[in-house]
Coordinates of N, CA and C in Angstrom, one line a residue:
M1 N -60.2 -29.6 -19.0 CA -58.8 -28.9 -19.6 C -58.3 -27.6 -18.4
T2 N -57.1 -27.5 -17.9 CA -56.8 -26.3 -16.8 C -55.9 -25.8 -17.9
V3 N -56.5 -23.7 -17.7 CA -55.7 -23.3 -18.2 C -55.0 -22.7 -17.8
V4 N -53.8 -22.3 -18.6 CA -52.4 -21.7 -18.4 C -52.8 -20.7 -19.2
R5 N -52.7 -18.8 -18.6 CA -52.5 -18.4 -19.6 C -50.9 -17.5 -19.3
F6 N -49.9 -17.3 -20.8 CA -48.5 -16.7 -20.4 C -48.4 -15.4 -20.9
Q7 N -48.2 -14.3 -21.0 CA -48.4 -13.0 -21.0 C -46.5 -12.8 -21.7
R8 N -46.4 -12.1 -23.2 CA -44.6 -12.2 -22.7 C -44.2 -10.6 -22.5
V9 N -43.4 -10.1 -21.8 CA -42.8 -8.7 -21.0 C -42.2 -8.8 -22.5
A10 N -42.5 -6.8 -22.1 CA -41.7 -6.1 -23.0 C -40.7 -6.6 -23.3
G11 N -40.6 -5.9 -24.9 CA -39.1 -7.0 -25.9 C -38.9 -8.3 -26.1
N12 N -39.7 -9.6 -25.4 CA -39.9 -10.2 -26.5 C -41.0 -10.8 -26.8
T13 N -40.8 -11.2 -27.6 CA -41.6 -10.8 -29.7 C -40.7 -12.3 -30.1
D14 N -39.7 -12.8 -29.7 CA -38.8 -14.0 -30.0 C -39.4 -15.6 -29.8
L15 N -39.2 -14.8 -28.4 CA -39.4 -16.6 -27.6 C -40.9 -17.4 -27.7
A16 N -41.1 -18.5 -27.9 CA -41.7 -19.7 -27.6 C -42.6 -19.4 -27.0
V17 N -43.5 -19.5 -26.5 CA -44.3 -20.0 -25.1 C -44.2 -20.9 -24.6
P18 N -43.8 -21.1 -23.5 CA -43.6 -22.3 -22.7 C -44.3 -23.5 -23.2
A19 N -44.0 -24.3 -23.2 CA -44.6 -25.8 -23.2 C -43.9 -27.6 -23.2
Y20 N -44.4 -28.4 -23.5 CA -44.2 -29.4 -23.1 C -43.9 -30.1 -24.2
A21 N -42.6 -30.3 -24.2 CA -41.6 -31.1 -25.5 C -42.1 -31.8 -26.3
T22 N -42.8 -32.8 -25.0 CA -43.1 -34.2 -25.7 C -44.8 -34.7 -25.2
P23 N -45.7 -35.4 -25.9 CA -47.1 -35.8 -25.9 C -46.8 -36.0 -23.9
G24 N -45.8 -36.8 -23.5 CA -45.9 -37.4 -21.5 C -45.1 -36.6 -20.8
A25 N -45.3 -35.2 -21.1 CA -43.5 -35.2 -20.7 C -44.5 -33.9 -19.4
A26 N -44.0 -34.1 -17.6 CA -44.4 -33.5 -17.0 C -44.4 -31.3 -16.6
G27 N -43.2 -31.4 -17.4 CA -42.9 -30.1 -17.0 C -42.9 -28.7 -18.8
L28 N -43.3 -28.2 -18.8 CA -43.1 -27.2 -19.5 C -41.3 -26.8 -19.3
D29 N -41.1 -26.6 -21.1 CA -40.0 -26.0 -21.1 C -39.9 -24.7 -20.7
L30 N -39.2 -24.1 -19.9 CA -39.3 -22.5 -19.7 C -37.6 -22.3 -20.2
R31 N -37.8 -21.0 -21.3 CA -36.2 -20.5 -21.9 C -35.7 -19.0 -21.4
A32 N -34.6 -19.5 -21.7 CA -34.1 -17.7 -21.3 C -33.9 -16.5 -21.9
F33 N -34.6 -15.5 -21.4 CA -35.2 -14.9 -22.3 C -33.6 -13.3 -21.8
L34 N -32.6 -13.5 -22.9 CA -31.3 -13.2 -22.9 C -31.1 -12.1 -24.3
P35 N -32.0 -11.3 -24.7 CA -31.6 -10.7 -26.1 C -30.8 -9.8 -25.6
D36 N -29.7 -9.5 -25.4 CA -28.4 -8.4 -25.3 C -27.8 -9.6 -25.6
G37 N -27.8 -11.0 -25.9 CA -26.3 -11.8 -25.6 C -26.5 -12.8 -24.0
P38 N -25.9 -13.7 -24.1 CA -25.5 -14.3 -23.2 C -25.3 -14.5 -22.0
L39 N -25.8 -15.1 -21.3 CA -25.2 -14.6 -19.2 C -24.2 -16.1 -18.9
V40 N -22.9 -15.6 -18.7 CA -22.2 -16.3 -18.0 C -22.2 -16.9 -17.2
L41 N -22.9 -18.1 -16.7 CA -23.5 -18.5 -15.1 C -21.6 -18.5 -14.2
E42 N -21.6 -17.3 -13.7 CA -20.0 -18.3 -12.3 C -20.0 -18.8 -11.5
L43 N -18.9 -19.9 -11.3 CA -19.1 -20.9 -10.5 C -19.4 -19.7 -9.2
N44 N -20.4 -20.8 -8.2 CA -20.5 -21.1 -6.7 C -21.6 -19.8 -6.6
R45 N -21.9 -19.6 -7.6 CA -23.0 -17.7 -7.8 C -24.1 -18.4 -8.4
V46 N -25.2 -17.6 -7.7 CA -26.6 -17.8 -8.3 C -26.9 -16.5 -8.6
H47 N -27.2 -17.1 -10.2 CA -27.8 -16.3 -10.9 C -29.5 -15.9 -10.9
L48 N -30.2 -15.3 -11.4 CA -31.6 -14.4 -12.5 C -31.7 -14.8 -13.2
V49 N -32.1 -15.4 -13.7 CA -32.6 -15.5 -15.7 C -33.6 -15.5 -15.6
P50 N -33.9 -14.4 -16.7 CA -35.2 -14.0 -16.5 C -36.2 -15.3 -17.5
T51 N -37.1 -14.9 -18.2 CA -37.7 -16.0 -18.8 C -38.7 -15.6 -20.2
G52 N -38.4 -13.7 -20.1 CA -39.5 -13.2 -21.4 C -41.1 -13.0 -20.6
F53 N -41.7 -13.8 -20.0 CA -43.1 -13.8 -19.6 C -43.5 -14.0 -18.4
R54 N -45.0 -14.0 -18.1 CA -45.4 -13.2 -17.1 C -46.5 -14.9 -17.2
V55 N -47.2 -15.1 -16.1 CA -48.1 -15.9 -15.7 C -49.7 -15.9 -14.7
E56 N -50.1 -16.4 -15.5 CA -51.3 -16.4 -15.2 C -52.0 -17.5 -14.5
L57 N -52.0 -17.5 -13.0 CA -52.2 -19.5 -12.7 C -54.0 -19.7 -12.2
P58 N -54.6 -21.0 -12.7 CA -55.6 -20.8 -12.2 C -56.2 -20.6 -10.8
A59 N -56.6 -20.1 -9.9 CA -57.5 -20.9 -8.5 C -56.9 -21.8 -8.3
G60 N -56.0 -22.4 -7.0 CA -55.7 -23.5 -6.6 C -54.6 -24.2 -7.2
T61 N -53.8 -23.7 -8.0 CA -52.4 -23.9 -7.7 C -51.5 -23.3 -8.0
E62 N -50.4 -24.0 -8.5 CA -48.7 -23.6 -8.2 C -47.8 -23.7 -9.6
M63 N -46.8 -23.1 -9.5 CA -46.1 -23.2 -10.8 C -45.0 -23.4 -10.1
Q64 N -44.3 -25.1 -10.4 CA -42.9 -25.2 -9.5 C -42.0 -25.1 -10.8
I65 N -40.9 -25.2 -10.3 CA -40.0 -24.4 -11.3 C -38.8 -26.0 -10.7
R66 N -38.3 -26.5 -11.6 CA -37.1 -27.7 -11.9 C -36.1 -27.9 -12.5
A67 N -35.8 -28.4 -11.6 CA -34.3 -28.3 -12.2 C -34.0 -29.7 -14.0
R68 N -33.3 -28.4 -14.7 CA -33.8 -29.4 -16.4 C -32.0 -30.5 -15.8
S69 N -32.6 -32.3 -16.1 CA -31.8 -33.0 -15.5 C -30.0 -32.7 -16.5
G70 N -30.5 -32.9 -17.6 CA -29.7 -32.1 -18.2 C -28.1 -31.3 -17.9
L71 N -29.0 -30.1 -17.7 CA -28.0 -29.4 -17.1 C -27.7 -30.1 -15.5
A72 N -27.6 -30.2 -14.8 CA -27.9 -30.6 -13.7 C -26.8 -32.0 -13.9
L73 N -26.9 -32.6 -14.6 CA -26.0 -33.6 -14.6 C -24.6 -33.9 -15.1
K74 N -24.8 -32.7 -16.3 CA -23.4 -32.9 -17.3 C -22.5 -31.5 -17.5
H75 N -23.1 -30.7 -16.6 CA -22.8 -29.1 -16.3 C -23.2 -28.3 -14.8
G76 N -23.6 -29.5 -13.9 CA -23.8 -28.6 -12.7 C -24.5 -28.0 -12.3
I77 N -25.7 -27.0 -13.2 CA -26.3 -26.1 -12.9 C -27.6 -26.5 -12.4
I78 N -27.9 -26.6 -11.1 CA -28.7 -26.2 -10.6 C -29.7 -25.4 -10.0
L79 N -31.0 -25.6 -9.8 CA -31.1 -24.5 -9.1 C -31.3 -24.8 -6.8
P80 N -31.4 -23.5 -7.1 CA -30.6 -23.7 -5.6 C -31.3 -23.5 -4.4
N81 N -33.4 -23.3 -5.3 CA -34.3 -23.7 -3.7 C -35.6 -24.3 -4.3
A82 N -34.6 -25.4 -5.4 CA -36.1 -26.6 -5.9 C -36.5 -27.1 -5.5
P83 N -37.5 -27.7 -5.1 CA -37.8 -26.3 -6.6 C -38.6 -25.2 -6.4
G84 N -38.7 -24.6 -7.4 CA -39.3 -22.6 -6.8 C -40.2 -22.9 -7.2
T85 N -41.6 -22.2 -6.1 CA -42.8 -22.0 -6.7 C -43.1 -20.3 -6.9
V86 N -43.7 -20.3 -7.7 CA -44.7 -18.8 -8.3 C -46.0 -19.5 -8.1
D87 N -46.5 -19.2 -6.7 CA -48.4 -18.6 -6.4 C -49.6 -18.4 -7.4
E88 N -50.1 -18.6 -7.6 CA -51.2 -18.1 -8.5 C -51.8 -16.4 -8.4
D89 N -51.4 -16.0 -7.3 CA -51.8 -14.2 -7.2 C -50.6 -14.0 -8.2
Y90 N -49.7 -14.7 -8.6 CA -47.6 -13.8 -9.1 C -48.1 -13.5 -10.7
R91 N -48.0 -11.5 -10.8 CA -48.3 -11.2 -12.5 C -46.5 -11.1 -12.5
G92 N -45.6 -11.1 -11.6 CA -43.6 -10.5 -12.5 C -43.9 -11.3 -13.4
E93 N -42.7 -10.7 -14.6 CA -42.1 -11.7 -14.6 C -41.8 -13.2 -14.1
V94 N -41.7 -14.7 -14.8 CA -40.9 -15.7 -14.4 C -39.6 -15.4 -14.3
M95 N -38.7 -15.6 -13.2 CA -37.2 -15.7 -13.1 C -36.8 -17.2 -12.2
V96 N -35.7 -17.1 -12.8 CA -35.1 -18.8 -12.6 C -34.0 -18.2 -11.8
G97 N -33.9 -18.7 -10.8 CA -32.4 -19.3 -10.0 C -31.5 -19.9 -10.1
L98 N -30.4 -20.0 -11.2 CA -30.1 -20.6 -12.4 C -28.3 -20.7 -10.4
M99 N -27.9 -22.0 -11.0 CA -26.4 -22.0 -9.6 C -25.4 -22.7 -10.0
N100 N -24.0 -21.9 -10.9 CA -23.2 -23.0 -11.7 C -21.7 -23.6 -10.3
L101 N -22.6 -25.1 -10.4 CA -22.0 -25.8 -8.8 C -20.3 -26.8 -9.8
G102 N -20.9 -26.1 -11.1 CA -19.9 -27.7 -12.8 C -18.8 -26.8 -12.1
Q103 N -17.6 -27.5 -13.6 CA -15.7 -27.3 -13.2 C -15.3 -26.0 -13.5
A104 N -16.3 -25.3 -14.6 CA -16.2 -23.9 -15.3 C -17.9 -23.1 -15.9
P105 N -16.9 -22.3 -15.8 CA -18.0 -21.3 -16.1 C -19.3 -21.6 -16.8
F106 N -20.1 -21.2 -17.1 CA -21.3 -22.2 -18.0 C -22.1 -20.9 -18.7
A107 N -21.5 -20.6 -20.3 CA -22.4 -19.7 -21.1 C -23.9 -20.6 -21.0
I108 N -25.0 -19.2 -20.8 CA -26.8 -19.9 -20.6 C -26.9 -18.7 -22.4
A109 N -27.1 -18.6 -23.4 CA -28.1 -18.3 -24.7 C -29.1 -17.7 -24.7
H110 N -29.6 -17.0 -24.8 CA -30.9 -16.1 -25.5 C -31.2 -17.7 -26.1
G111 N -33.0 -18.4 -25.7 CA -33.9 -19.1 -26.1 C -33.4 -20.5 -25.6
E112 N -32.4 -20.7 -24.5 CA -32.1 -21.5 -24.1 C -32.5 -22.2 -22.9
R113 N -32.9 -24.5 -22.9 CA -34.2 -24.2 -22.4 C -33.6 -24.2 -20.5
I114 N -33.5 -23.6 -20.0 CA -33.5 -23.4 -18.5 C -33.8 -24.6 -17.2
A115 N -35.1 -24.5 -17.5 CA -35.7 -24.7 -16.1 C -36.6 -25.7 -16.3
Q116 N -37.4 -26.9 -15.8 CA -39.4 -26.7 -16.5 C -39.9 -26.5 -15.0
A117 N -41.3 -25.8 -15.6 CA -42.5 -26.0 -15.2 C -43.6 -26.6 -15.0
V118 N -43.7 -27.0 -13.6 CA -45.0 -28.5 -13.3 C -46.1 -27.5 -12.9
I119 N -46.9 -27.3 -13.1 CA -48.4 -26.8 -12.9 C -49.0 -27.9 -11.7
A120 N -48.5 -27.9 -10.5 CA -49.7 -28.2 -9.5 C -50.5 -27.7 -8.0
D121 N -51.8 -28.7 -7.7 CA -52.4 -28.5 -7.0 C -52.2 -27.9 -6.0
V122 N -52.7 -27.5 -5.1 CA -52.4 -27.0 -4.2 C -53.4 -26.9 -2.9
R123 N -52.9 -27.5 -1.6 CA -53.9 -27.9 -0.8 C -53.8 -26.6 0.5
R124 N -54.4 -25.6 0.8 CA -55.1 -25.1 1.8 C -55.7 -25.3 3.0
V125 N -54.5 -25.9 4.0 CA -55.4 -26.3 5.3 C -55.5 -24.8 6.2
T126 N -56.2 -25.8 7.2 CA -56.6 -24.5 8.0 C -55.4 -24.9 9.1
I127 N -55.0 -24.0 9.9 CA -53.6 -24.2 11.2 C -54.7 -24.1 12.5
E128 N -53.7 -24.6 13.0 CA -54.4 -24.7 14.1 C -53.1 -25.0 15.5
E129 N -52.6 -23.9 16.1 CA -51.6 -24.4 17.8 C -52.2 -26.0 18.3
A130 N -51.0 -26.6 18.6 CA -51.7 -27.7 19.4 C -50.5 -27.8 20.9
A131 N -51.2 -27.9 22.0 CA -49.9 -28.5 23.6 C -49.4 -29.2 23.1
T132 N -50.0 -30.2 21.9 CA -49.6 -31.4 22.1 C -50.1 -32.2 21.0
L133 N -49.2 -33.7 20.5 CA -49.5 -33.8 18.8 C -49.6 -35.4 19.4
S134 N -50.8 -35.8 18.1 CA -50.2 -37.3 18.8 C -49.1 -38.5 18.1
D135 N -48.7 -39.5 18.9 CA -47.6 -40.4 19.0 C -47.4 -41.3 17.5
T136 N -46.5 -40.9 17.5 CA -46.5 -42.5 16.2 C -45.3 -43.4 16.6
A137 N -45.2 -44.4 16.0 CA -44.4 -45.2 15.7 C -43.0 -45.1 15.4
R138 N -42.6 -43.7 14.7 CA -41.5 -42.8 13.7 C -41.0 -42.3 15.2
G139 N -41.9 -41.6 15.2 CA -41.2 -41.3 16.8 C -40.7 -40.2 15.6
A140 N -39.6 -39.0 16.8 CA -38.6 -37.7 16.3 C -36.5 -37.7 16.4
G141 N -37.0 -38.7 15.4 CA -35.3 -39.3 15.7 C -33.9 -38.5 14.3
G142 N -35.3 -37.7 13.6 CA -34.5 -36.7 12.8 C -34.1 -37.2 11.7
F143 N -33.7 -35.9 10.8 CA -32.7 -36.6 9.6 C -32.0 -37.8 9.3
G144 N -32.5 -39.0 8.8 CA -31.6 -40.2 8.5 C -32.4 -41.7 9.7
S145 N -33.0 -41.8 10.5 CA -33.3 -42.0 11.5 C -34.0 -43.2 10.9
T146 N -34.6 -43.7 10.5 CA -35.5 -44.7 10.0 C -33.5 -45.3 9.2
G147 N -32.2 -45.4 9.2 CA -31.5 -46.2 9.3 C -30.9 -46.1 7.4
R148 N -30.4 -46.5 6.8 CA -30.4 -46.7 5.4 C -30.1 -47.8 4.7
E149 N -31.5 -47.9 4.0 CA -31.7 -49.5 2.9 C -31.1 -49.2 1.6

């Protein structure tokens, strides 16, 4: 089993360590660390929300930060850089960028689940500059070039 280590930031004495909500969950729940009170997410603005934890990931992995579907569908709260990536060598506090595309300002409370973290393997590659690339049947039509199905 892969071990991911979480460390509380100063002042975080009450938030639970990120955890899976159910045995079949793919993502760990990340919660808002807002000990001074709720944060109001204003419309059409990106807000950086602290989680109260730092992380140590195993070599060869990343933490992908993903939206919670309920916040997105019910309130228009998205991650504008989804999925966000936390690199294996990052040791600062995990932060989540949230954007409110809903109809009204939305308050996030201390301890509220704001995102999911999925731990994924990372494949490192060797980069090679090429004068030409191989041809494929797909070509270079761009976005939407294979039609709508």
